[in-house]
Amino acid sequence: AKSSCQAPSKKNMQDYGSTGLKSATEAEDFRSELSDAFGHHSHMKYFTIASILCAMLWLFLLTLRLELQGTSSWPVFVDFVPLWLIPCILYLASVDFATTRIEREAALGRSVIIAGGFLAACTVLTLGVFVALKIHGDIQWTWMATLAPLWPMLVAGQFLMCFLIPGVLKSGAQREFFVLFALVWMLPLTAFLSGLKLDEEMSSVTWAIVFLPAELAFAAHAAISLLDHEEAARPAAVCLCLAFLQLRLDDVVDIPWVVIFLPGFLSLLASLFRVIATKDEDF
């Protein structure tokens, strides 16, 4: 008995026989392979690069269509193809994150992240399809109805944030959590006001007021990033794009569309170079 306890292989042989020992060894090797596949080799860097490229392509097509002032010859659905690719990348990234960044014992955390990624991907895809159909004139819905997929996503976002609270308190990431909370609420609020404005339910309200919630959220994001000595160029670029856009839509200044979206495009380009330069193990 003593020798069996000191030599686990002998104990396995006694308990299971040679066939059982071989099966147990193969199972252990399989678990080790899974650990190597899902625990150490994340593809998040490549998913991020693909997302940035899709966003840059969409912004380029949107700017080109607006600059051509309706004289473009390609269908409007072509402009939304990059946006339809992003949900697929988003879901794959959530699966990659859950299987490589979350401990194997935290099964609930993995399930929540994967389910959240799937719901977010479905929401973005459905929203993109609805907006494309609305712009193309295939549906006669109001803009509030067109933007309806955002509201279930808001509820799911609140659920996910509640799930993250213990980890946030443990890691001391209250500032980042505040930024996430502001973005989760302010961006749908801006979409809600934009829908009312486009439906002429708030015709007297200027676009400056409509974009104000999003501008405040991104301004807070930039300020907190500076306090934490992190990169603040991206939220600042979004604020600048929104400021230019509201001036154009309110007929204050006739700013070219290229100038309006240029800060966002340059920010995406800088992010792309930064991600490419980052090593896989450091990402």
PDB file of C-alpha atoms in Angstrom:
ATOM      1  CA  ALA A   1       0.000   0.000   0.000  1.00  0.00           C
ATOM      2  CA  LYS A   2       2.838   2.328   0.876  1.00  0.00           C
ATOM      3  CA  SER A   3       4.549   1.782  -2.462  1.00  0.00           C
ATOM      4  CA  SER A   4       1.276   2.330  -4.286  1.00  0.00           C
ATOM      5  CA  CYS A   5       0.779   5.723  -2.601  1.00  0.00           C
ATOM      6  CA  GLN A   6       4.331   6.737  -3.434  1.00  0.00           C
ATOM      7  CA  ALA A   7       3.942   5.725  -7.068  1.00  0.00           C
ATOM      8  CA  PRO A   8       0.656   7.045  -8.536  1.00  0.00           C
ATOM      9  CA  SER A   9       1.224   5.126 -11.751  1.00  0.00           C
ATOM     10  CA  LYS A  10       1.205   1.839  -9.843  1.00  0.00           C
ATOM     11  CA  LYS A  11      -1.969   2.834  -8.031  1.00  0.00           C
ATOM     12  CA  ASN A  12      -3.628   3.678 -11.346  1.00  0.00           C
ATOM     13  CA  MET A  13      -2.522   0.313 -12.683  1.00  0.00           C
ATOM     14  CA  GLN A  14      -3.998  -1.467  -9.701  1.00  0.00           C
ATOM     15  CA  ASP A  15      -7.254   0.507  -9.813  1.00  0.00           C
ATOM     16  CA  TYR A  16      -7.895   0.486 -13.537  1.00  0.00           C
ATOM     17  CA  GLY A  17      -5.569  -2.020 -15.112  1.00  0.00           C
ATOM     18  CA  SER A  18      -3.331  -1.258 -18.080  1.00  0.00           C
ATOM     19  CA  THR A  19      -6.244  -0.167 -20.265  1.00  0.00           C
ATOM     20  CA  GLY A  20      -7.513   2.249 -17.647  1.00  0.00           C
ATOM     21  CA  LEU A  21      -4.050   3.722 -17.142  1.00  0.00           C
ATOM     22  CA  LYS A  22      -3.683   4.291 -20.890  1.00  0.00           C
ATOM     23  CA  SER A  23      -7.092   6.010 -21.040  1.00  0.00           C
ATOM     24  CA  ALA A  24      -6.285   8.193 -18.042  1.00  0.00           C
ATOM     25  CA  THR A  25      -2.957   9.202 -19.608  1.00  0.00           C
ATOM     26  CA  GLU A  26      -4.637  10.076 -22.917  1.00  0.00           C
ATOM     27  CA  ALA A  27      -7.267  12.119 -21.092  1.00  0.00           C
ATOM     28  CA  GLU A  28      -4.569  14.025 -19.222  1.00  0.00           C
ATOM     29  CA  ASP A  29      -2.703  14.697 -22.463  1.00  0.00           C
ATOM     30  CA  PHE A  30      -5.935  15.932 -24.059  1.00  0.00           C
ATOM     31  CA  ARG A  31      -6.554  18.336 -21.148  1.00  0.00           C
ATOM     32  CA  SER A  32      -2.986  19.569 -21.476  1.00  0.00           C
ATOM     33  CA  GLU A  33      -3.515  20.216 -25.182  1.00  0.00           C
ATOM     34  CA  LEU A  34      -6.690  22.121 -24.404  1.00  0.00           C
ATOM     35  CA  SER A  35      -4.791  24.221 -21.887  1.00  0.00           C
ATOM     36  CA  ASP A  36      -2.139  25.016 -24.478  1.00  0.00           C
ATOM     37  CA  ALA A  37      -4.759  25.827 -27.116  1.00  0.00           C
ATOM     38  CA  PHE A  38      -7.099  27.938 -25.019  1.00  0.00           C
ATOM     39  CA  GLY A  39      -4.976  29.095 -22.127  1.00  0.00           C
ATOM     40  CA  HIS A  40      -1.823  30.516 -23.700  1.00  0.00           C
ATOM     41  CA  HIS A  41      -2.391  31.280 -27.381  1.00  0.00           C
ATOM     42  CA  SER A  42      -4.872  34.109 -27.652  1.00  0.00           C
ATOM     43  CA  HIS A  43      -5.816  35.471 -31.064  1.00  0.00           C
ATOM     44  CA  MET A  44      -7.220  38.697 -29.628  1.00  0.00           C
ATOM     45  CA  LYS A  45      -4.570  40.756 -31.416  1.00  0.00           C
ATOM     46  CA  TYR A  46      -5.707  39.549 -34.831  1.00  0.00           C
ATOM     47  CA  PHE A  47      -9.383  40.030 -33.996  1.00  0.00           C
ATOM     48  CA  THR A  48      -8.566  43.603 -32.960  1.00  0.00           C
ATOM     49  CA  ILE A  49      -6.677  44.258 -36.198  1.00  0.00           C
ATOM     50  CA  ALA A  50      -9.592  42.893 -38.237  1.00  0.00           C
ATOM     51  CA  SER A  51     -12.095  45.058 -36.330  1.00  0.00           C
ATOM     52  CA  ILE A  52     -10.021  48.205 -36.843  1.00  0.00           C
ATOM     53  CA  LEU A  53      -9.645  47.488 -40.561  1.00  0.00           C
ATOM     54  CA  CYS A  54     -13.412  46.997 -40.920  1.00  0.00           C
ATOM     55  CA  ALA A  55     -14.090  50.243 -39.044  1.00  0.00           C
ATOM     56  CA  MET A  56     -11.623  52.140 -41.234  1.00  0.00           C
ATOM     57  CA  LEU A  57     -13.158  50.709 -44.419  1.00  0.00           C
ATOM     58  CA  TRP A  58     -16.670  51.618 -43.265  1.00  0.00           C
ATOM     59  CA  LEU A  59     -15.596  55.161 -42.365  1.00  0.00           C
ATOM     60  CA  PHE A  60     -13.874  55.547 -45.740  1.00  0.00           C
ATOM     61  CA  LEU A  61     -16.953  54.368 -47.674  1.00  0.00           C
ATOM     62  CA  LEU A  62     -19.251  56.585 -45.588  1.00  0.00           C
ATOM     63  CA  THR A  63     -17.070  59.650 -46.133  1.00  0.00           C
ATOM     64  CA  LEU A  64     -16.798  58.950 -49.852  1.00  0.00           C
ATOM     65  CA  ARG A  65     -20.577  58.557 -50.230  1.00  0.00           C
ATOM     66  CA  LEU A  66     -21.292  61.783 -48.327  1.00  0.00           C
ATOM     67  CA  GLU A  67     -18.691  63.728 -50.304  1.00  0.00           C
ATOM     68  CA  LEU A  68     -20.193  62.530 -53.589  1.00  0.00           C
ATOM     69  CA  GLN A  69     -23.586  63.897 -52.427  1.00  0.00           C
ATOM     70  CA  GLY A  70     -25.773  61.096 -53.749  1.00  0.00           C
ATOM     71  CA  THR A  71     -23.949  60.682 -57.070  1.00  0.00           C
ATOM     72  CA  SER A  72     -22.250  57.423 -56.008  1.00  0.00           C
ATOM     73  CA  SER A  73     -22.957  54.468 -58.277  1.00  0.00           C
ATOM     74  CA  TRP A  74     -22.630  51.576 -55.786  1.00  0.00           C
ATOM     75  CA  PRO A  75     -25.568  50.321 -53.674  1.00  0.00           C
ATOM     76  CA  VAL A  76     -25.896  51.575 -50.112  1.00  0.00           C
ATOM     77  CA  PHE A  77     -25.566  48.015 -48.816  1.00  0.00           C
ATOM     78  CA  VAL A  78     -21.919  47.997 -49.878  1.00  0.00           C
ATOM     79  CA  ASP A  79     -21.201  50.662 -47.259  1.00  0.00           C
ATOM     80  CA  PHE A  80     -22.521  48.380 -44.502  1.00  0.00           C
ATOM     81  CA  VAL A  81     -20.556  45.243 -45.415  1.00  0.00           C
ATOM     82  CA  PRO A  82     -17.703  46.133 -43.003  1.00  0.00           C
ATOM     83  CA  LEU A  83     -20.238  46.708 -40.221  1.00  0.00           C
ATOM     84  CA  TRP A  84     -21.732  43.286 -40.897  1.00  0.00           C
ATOM     85  CA  LEU A  85     -18.298  41.686 -40.559  1.00  0.00           C
ATOM     86  CA  ILE A  86     -17.607  43.314 -37.187  1.00  0.00           C
ATOM     87  CA  PRO A  87     -20.321  41.301 -35.315  1.00  0.00           C
ATOM     88  CA  CYS A  88     -18.725  38.035 -36.448  1.00  0.00           C
ATOM     89  CA  ILE A  89     -15.336  39.253 -35.249  1.00  0.00           C
ATOM     90  CA  LEU A  90     -16.899  40.463 -31.999  1.00  0.00           C
ATOM     91  CA  TYR A  91     -18.366  37.057 -31.223  1.00  0.00           C
ATOM     92  CA  LEU A  92     -15.127  35.232 -32.037  1.00  0.00           C
ATOM     93  CA  ALA A  93     -13.223  37.697 -29.848  1.00  0.00           C
ATOM     94  CA  SER A  94     -15.584  37.071 -26.910  1.00  0.00           C
ATOM     95  CA  VAL A  95     -15.054  33.303 -27.247  1.00  0.00           C
ATOM     96  CA  ASP A  96     -11.293  33.815 -27.470  1.00  0.00           C
ATOM     97  CA  PHE A  97     -11.302  36.093 -24.414  1.00  0.00           C
ATOM     98  CA  ALA A  98     -13.414  33.678 -22.371  1.00  0.00           C
ATOM     99  CA  THR A  99     -11.237  30.682 -23.179  1.00  0.00           C
ATOM    100  CA  THR A 100      -7.839  32.382 -22.829  1.00  0.00           C
ATOM    101  CA  ARG A 101      -8.253  35.104 -20.191  1.00  0.00           C
ATOM    102  CA  ILE A 102     -10.762  33.527 -17.786  1.00  0.00           C
ATOM    103  CA  GLU A 103      -9.738  30.702 -15.462  1.00  0.00           C
ATOM    104  CA  ARG A 104     -11.073  27.274 -16.320  1.00  0.00           C
ATOM    105  CA  GLU A 105     -12.753  27.007 -12.931  1.00  0.00           C
ATOM    106  CA  ALA A 106     -14.826  30.168 -13.572  1.00  0.00           C
ATOM    107  CA  ALA A 107     -17.345  28.456 -15.808  1.00  0.00           C
ATOM    108  CA  LEU A 108     -20.065  31.002 -15.067  1.00  0.00           C
ATOM    109  CA  GLY A 109     -17.800  33.882 -16.074  1.00  0.00           C
ATOM    110  CA  ARG A 110     -16.941  32.206 -19.353  1.00  0.00           C
ATOM    111  CA  SER A 111     -20.593  31.559 -20.111  1.00  0.00           C
ATOM    112  CA  VAL A 112     -21.598  35.149 -19.356  1.00  0.00           C
ATOM    113  CA  ILE A 113     -18.872  36.601 -21.576  1.00  0.00           C
ATOM    114  CA  ILE A 114     -19.643  34.291 -24.492  1.00  0.00           C
ATOM    115  CA  ALA A 115     -23.389  34.904 -24.172  1.00  0.00           C
ATOM    116  CA  GLY A 116     -22.796  38.648 -23.937  1.00  0.00           C
ATOM    117  CA  GLY A 117     -20.607  38.566 -27.028  1.00  0.00           C
ATOM    118  CA  PHE A 118     -23.234  36.623 -28.935  1.00  0.00           C
ATOM    119  CA  LEU A 119     -25.988  39.067 -27.929  1.00  0.00           C
ATOM    120  CA  ALA A 120     -23.824  42.061 -28.807  1.00  0.00           C
ATOM    121  CA  ALA A 121     -22.977  40.556 -32.201  1.00  0.00           C
ATOM    122  CA  CYS A 122     -26.656  39.888 -32.964  1.00  0.00           C
ATOM    123  CA  THR A 123     -27.568  43.426 -31.895  1.00  0.00           C
ATOM    124  CA  VAL A 124     -24.923  45.126 -34.039  1.00  0.00           C
ATOM    125  CA  LEU A 125     -25.773  42.944 -37.036  1.00  0.00           C
ATOM    126  CA  THR A 126     -29.533  43.521 -36.727  1.00  0.00           C
ATOM    127  CA  LEU A 127     -29.047  47.253 -36.206  1.00  0.00           C
ATOM    128  CA  GLY A 128     -26.824  47.504 -39.278  1.00  0.00           C
ATOM    129  CA  VAL A 129     -29.370  45.632 -41.408  1.00  0.00           C
ATOM    130  CA  PHE A 130     -32.253  47.805 -40.194  1.00  0.00           C
ATOM    131  CA  VAL A 131     -30.370  51.055 -40.822  1.00  0.00           C
ATOM    132  CA  ALA A 132     -29.316  49.922 -44.307  1.00  0.00           C
ATOM    133  CA  LEU A 133     -32.907  48.987 -45.190  1.00  0.00           C
ATOM    134  CA  LYS A 134     -34.165  52.305 -43.812  1.00  0.00           C
ATOM    135  CA  ILE A 135     -31.654  54.393 -45.778  1.00  0.00           C
ATOM    136  CA  HIS A 136     -32.297  52.377 -48.943  1.00  0.00           C
ATOM    137  CA  GLY A 137     -36.061  52.953 -48.582  1.00  0.00           C
ATOM    138  CA  ASP A 138     -37.013  49.287 -48.283  1.00  0.00           C
ATOM    139  CA  ILE A 139     -38.785  49.826 -44.956  1.00  0.00           C
ATOM    140  CA  GLN A 140     -40.958  52.750 -43.904  1.00  0.00           C
ATOM    141  CA  TRP A 141     -40.379  52.458 -40.173  1.00  0.00           C
ATOM    142  CA  THR A 142     -39.675  55.407 -37.945  1.00  0.00           C
ATOM    143  CA  TRP A 143     -36.096  55.864 -36.836  1.00  0.00           C
ATOM    144  CA  MET A 144     -37.076  54.953 -33.279  1.00  0.00           C
ATOM    145  CA  ALA A 145     -38.308  51.579 -34.535  1.00  0.00           C
ATOM    146  CA  THR A 146     -35.185  51.168 -36.675  1.00  0.00           C
ATOM    147  CA  LEU A 147     -32.971  51.685 -33.632  1.00  0.00           C
ATOM    148  CA  ALA A 148     -35.002  49.232 -31.519  1.00  0.00           C
ATOM    149  CA  PRO A 149     -32.220  46.567 -31.322  1.00  0.00           C
ATOM    150  CA  LEU A 150     -30.246  48.940 -29.094  1.00  0.00           C
ATOM    151  CA  TRP A 151     -32.635  48.695 -26.156  1.00  0.00           C
ATOM    152  CA  PRO A 152     -32.239  44.941 -25.407  1.00  0.00           C
ATOM    153  CA  MET A 153     -28.499  45.518 -25.645  1.00  0.00           C
ATOM    154  CA  LEU A 154     -28.755  48.239 -22.999  1.00  0.00           C
ATOM    155  CA  VAL A 155     -30.467  45.801 -20.628  1.00  0.00           C
ATOM    156  CA  ALA A 156     -27.860  43.127 -21.312  1.00  0.00           C
ATOM    157  CA  GLY A 157     -25.103  45.684 -20.733  1.00  0.00           C
ATOM    158  CA  GLN A 158     -26.497  46.502 -17.303  1.00  0.00           C
ATOM    159  CA  PHE A 159     -26.612  42.814 -16.422  1.00  0.00           C
ATOM    160  CA  LEU A 160     -23.003  42.356 -17.510  1.00  0.00           C
ATOM    161  CA  MET A 161     -21.892  45.383 -15.492  1.00  0.00           C
ATOM    162  CA  CYS A 162     -23.546  43.993 -12.359  1.00  0.00           C
ATOM    163  CA  PHE A 163     -21.646  40.757 -12.945  1.00  0.00           C
ATOM    164  CA  LEU A 164     -18.357  42.715 -13.215  1.00  0.00           C
ATOM    165  CA  ILE A 165     -18.764  44.715  -9.975  1.00  0.00           C
ATOM    166  CA  PRO A 166     -17.000  42.211  -7.637  1.00  0.00           C
ATOM    167  CA  GLY A 167     -14.003  41.968  -9.933  1.00  0.00           C
ATOM    168  CA  VAL A 168     -13.878  45.757 -10.338  1.00  0.00           C
ATOM    169  CA  LEU A 169     -13.844  46.306  -6.581  1.00  0.00           C
ATOM    170  CA  LYS A 170     -11.197  43.633  -6.119  1.00  0.00           C
ATOM    171  CA  SER A 171      -8.881  45.052  -8.790  1.00  0.00           C
ATOM    172  CA  GLY A 172      -9.485  48.719  -7.952  1.00  0.00           C
ATOM    173  CA  ALA A 173     -10.627  49.600 -11.479  1.00  0.00           C
ATOM    174  CA  GLN A 174     -13.416  51.942 -10.382  1.00  0.00           C
ATOM    175  CA  ARG A 175     -12.421  54.663 -12.858  1.00  0.00           C
ATOM    176  CA  GLU A 176     -12.550  52.313 -15.820  1.00  0.00           C
ATOM    177  CA  PHE A 177     -15.893  51.002 -14.579  1.00  0.00           C
ATOM    178  CA  PHE A 178     -17.225  54.556 -14.388  1.00  0.00           C
ATOM    179  CA  VAL A 179     -16.184  55.147 -18.006  1.00  0.00           C
ATOM    180  CA  LEU A 180     -17.905  51.925 -19.073  1.00  0.00           C
ATOM    181  CA  PHE A 181     -21.042  52.865 -17.146  1.00  0.00           C
ATOM    182  CA  ALA A 182     -21.129  56.318 -18.763  1.00  0.00           C
ATOM    183  CA  LEU A 183     -20.670  54.921 -22.263  1.00  0.00           C
ATOM    184  CA  VAL A 184     -23.298  52.200 -21.786  1.00  0.00           C
ATOM    185  CA  TRP A 185     -25.900  54.806 -20.840  1.00  0.00           C
ATOM    186  CA  MET A 186     -24.879  57.922 -22.772  1.00  0.00           C
ATOM    187  CA  LEU A 187     -24.454  56.322 -26.190  1.00  0.00           C
ATOM    188  CA  PRO A 188     -27.975  54.792 -26.234  1.00  0.00           C
ATOM    189  CA  LEU A 189     -29.314  58.117 -24.926  1.00  0.00           C
ATOM    190  CA  THR A 190     -27.660  59.888 -27.854  1.00  0.00           C
ATOM    191  CA  ALA A 191     -29.142  57.307 -30.241  1.00  0.00           C
ATOM    192  CA  PHE A 192     -32.562  57.829 -28.638  1.00  0.00           C
ATOM    193  CA  LEU A 193     -32.375  61.615 -29.067  1.00  0.00           C
ATOM    194  CA  SER A 194     -31.099  61.184 -32.634  1.00  0.00           C
ATOM    195  CA  GLY A 195     -34.072  58.959 -33.464  1.00  0.00           C
ATOM    196  CA  LEU A 196     -36.494  61.561 -32.121  1.00  0.00           C
ATOM    197  CA  LYS A 197     -34.679  64.298 -34.018  1.00  0.00           C
ATOM    198  CA  LEU A 198     -34.740  62.365 -37.310  1.00  0.00           C
ATOM    199  CA  ASP A 199     -38.446  61.576 -36.812  1.00  0.00           C
ATOM    200  CA  GLU A 200     -39.035  65.340 -36.365  1.00  0.00           C
ATOM    201  CA  GLU A 201     -40.380  64.789 -32.866  1.00  0.00           C
ATOM    202  CA  MET A 202     -37.773  67.253 -31.582  1.00  0.00           C
ATOM    203  CA  SER A 203     -37.365  69.552 -34.546  1.00  0.00           C
ATOM    204  CA  SER A 204     -36.595  72.579 -32.362  1.00  0.00           C
ATOM    205  CA  VAL A 205     -33.708  70.831 -30.598  1.00  0.00           C
ATOM    206  CA  THR A 206     -30.281  71.376 -32.138  1.00  0.00           C
ATOM    207  CA  TRP A 207     -27.858  68.593 -32.916  1.00  0.00           C
ATOM    208  CA  ALA A 208     -25.485  70.099 -30.361  1.00  0.00           C
ATOM    209  CA  ILE A 209     -27.920  69.070 -27.608  1.00  0.00           C
ATOM    210  CA  VAL A 210     -28.537  65.669 -29.219  1.00  0.00           C
ATOM    211  CA  PHE A 211     -24.812  64.831 -29.237  1.00  0.00           C
ATOM    212  CA  LEU A 212     -24.164  66.273 -25.766  1.00  0.00           C
ATOM    213  CA  PRO A 213     -24.529  62.989 -23.791  1.00  0.00           C
ATOM    214  CA  ALA A 214     -22.033  61.177 -26.008  1.00  0.00           C
ATOM    215  CA  GLU A 215     -19.626  64.121 -25.933  1.00  0.00           C
ATOM    216  CA  LEU A 216     -19.731  64.213 -22.129  1.00  0.00           C
ATOM    217  CA  ALA A 217     -19.085  60.462 -21.916  1.00  0.00           C
ATOM    218  CA  PHE A 218     -16.097  60.569 -24.268  1.00  0.00           C
ATOM    219  CA  ALA A 219     -14.756  63.714 -22.593  1.00  0.00           C
ATOM    220  CA  ALA A 220     -14.880  61.901 -19.235  1.00  0.00           C
ATOM    221  CA  HIS A 221     -13.178  58.936 -20.904  1.00  0.00           C
ATOM    222  CA  ALA A 222     -10.353  61.172 -22.148  1.00  0.00           C
ATOM    223  CA  ALA A 223      -9.967  62.902 -18.758  1.00  0.00           C
ATOM    224  CA  ILE A 224      -9.792  59.633 -16.821  1.00  0.00           C
ATOM    225  CA  SER A 225      -7.344  58.209 -19.355  1.00  0.00           C
ATOM    226  CA  LEU A 226      -5.059  61.185 -18.727  1.00  0.00           C
ATOM    227  CA  LEU A 227      -5.328  60.711 -14.958  1.00  0.00           C
ATOM    228  CA  ASP A 228      -4.341  57.066 -15.363  1.00  0.00           C
ATOM    229  CA  HIS A 229      -1.505  58.018 -17.751  1.00  0.00           C
ATOM    230  CA  GLU A 230      -3.144  56.130 -20.597  1.00  0.00           C
ATOM    231  CA  GLU A 231      -3.830  56.948 -24.237  1.00  0.00           C
ATOM    232  CA  ALA A 232      -6.543  59.639 -24.503  1.00  0.00           C
ATOM    233  CA  ALA A 233      -6.322  60.302 -28.249  1.00  0.00           C
ATOM    234  CA  ARG A 234      -9.163  57.967 -29.246  1.00  0.00           C
ATOM    235  CA  PRO A 235     -11.935  59.416 -27.040  1.00  0.00           C
ATOM    236  CA  ALA A 236     -10.663  62.916 -27.828  1.00  0.00           C
ATOM    237  CA  ALA A 237     -10.851  62.153 -31.565  1.00  0.00           C
ATOM    238  CA  VAL A 238     -14.449  60.953 -31.201  1.00  0.00           C
ATOM    239  CA  CYS A 239     -15.356  64.163 -29.344  1.00  0.00           C
ATOM    240  CA  LEU A 240     -13.778  66.209 -32.125  1.00  0.00           C
ATOM    241  CA  CYS A 241     -15.708  64.274 -34.792  1.00  0.00           C
ATOM    242  CA  LEU A 242     -18.981  64.856 -32.928  1.00  0.00           C
ATOM    243  CA  ALA A 243     -18.214  68.564 -32.527  1.00  0.00           C
ATOM    244  CA  PHE A 244     -17.527  68.943 -36.262  1.00  0.00           C
ATOM    245  CA  LEU A 245     -20.611  66.888 -37.135  1.00  0.00           C
ATOM    246  CA  GLN A 246     -22.974  68.975 -35.025  1.00  0.00           C
ATOM    247  CA  LEU A 247     -21.617  72.177 -36.581  1.00  0.00           C
ATOM    248  CA  ARG A 248     -22.271  70.743 -40.051  1.00  0.00           C
ATOM    249  CA  LEU A 249     -25.770  69.430 -39.264  1.00  0.00           C
ATOM    250  CA  ASP A 250     -26.830  72.645 -37.518  1.00  0.00           C
ATOM    251  CA  ASP A 251     -25.631  74.650 -40.568  1.00  0.00           C
ATOM    252  CA  VAL A 252     -23.235  76.660 -38.448  1.00  0.00           C
ATOM    253  CA  VAL A 253     -20.169  75.883 -40.551  1.00  0.00           C
ATOM    254  CA  ASP A 254     -20.088  74.008 -43.879  1.00  0.00           C
ATOM    255  CA  ILE A 255     -17.283  71.645 -42.911  1.00  0.00           C
ATOM    256  CA  PRO A 256     -16.287  69.046 -45.546  1.00  0.00           C
ATOM    257  CA  TRP A 257     -17.140  65.477 -44.590  1.00  0.00           C
ATOM    258  CA  VAL A 258     -13.501  64.506 -44.998  1.00  0.00           C
ATOM    259  CA  VAL A 259     -12.527  66.956 -42.261  1.00  0.00           C
ATOM    260  CA  ILE A 260     -15.358  65.770 -40.009  1.00  0.00           C
ATOM    261  CA  PHE A 261     -14.302  62.125 -40.025  1.00  0.00           C
ATOM    262  CA  LEU A 262     -10.541  62.683 -40.371  1.00  0.00           C
ATOM    263  CA  PRO A 263      -9.795  62.644 -36.589  1.00  0.00           C
ATOM    264  CA  GLY A 264     -11.562  59.324 -36.200  1.00  0.00           C
ATOM    265  CA  PHE A 265      -9.807  57.815 -39.209  1.00  0.00           C
ATOM    266  CA  LEU A 266      -6.374  58.964 -37.978  1.00  0.00           C
ATOM    267  CA  SER A 267      -7.116  57.610 -34.511  1.00  0.00           C
ATOM    268  CA  LEU A 268      -8.036  54.217 -35.973  1.00  0.00           C
ATOM    269  CA  LEU A 269      -4.885  54.251 -38.103  1.00  0.00           C
ATOM    270  CA  ALA A 270      -2.720  55.014 -35.058  1.00  0.00           C
ATOM    271  CA  SER A 271      -4.437  52.241 -33.111  1.00  0.00           C
ATOM    272  CA  LEU A 272      -3.807  49.823 -35.976  1.00  0.00           C
ATOM    273  CA  PHE A 273      -0.067  50.570 -36.002  1.00  0.00           C
ATOM    274  CA  ARG A 274       0.065  50.286 -32.210  1.00  0.00           C
ATOM    275  CA  VAL A 275      -1.643  46.887 -32.214  1.00  0.00           C
ATOM    276  CA  ILE A 276       0.564  45.557 -35.022  1.00  0.00           C
ATOM    277  CA  ALA A 277       3.689  46.656 -33.152  1.00  0.00           C
ATOM    278  CA  THR A 278       2.581  44.892 -29.958  1.00  0.00           C
ATOM    279  CA  LYS A 279       3.910  41.393 -29.402  1.00  0.00           C
ATOM    280  CA  ASP A 280       1.367  38.583 -29.230  1.00  0.00           C
ATOM    281  CA  GLU A 281       2.343  37.633 -25.687  1.00  0.00           C
ATOM    282  CA  ASP A 282       2.067  41.258 -24.510  1.00  0.00           C
ATOM    283  CA  PHE A 283      -1.343  41.945 -26.032  1.00  0.00           C
TER     284      PHE A 283
END
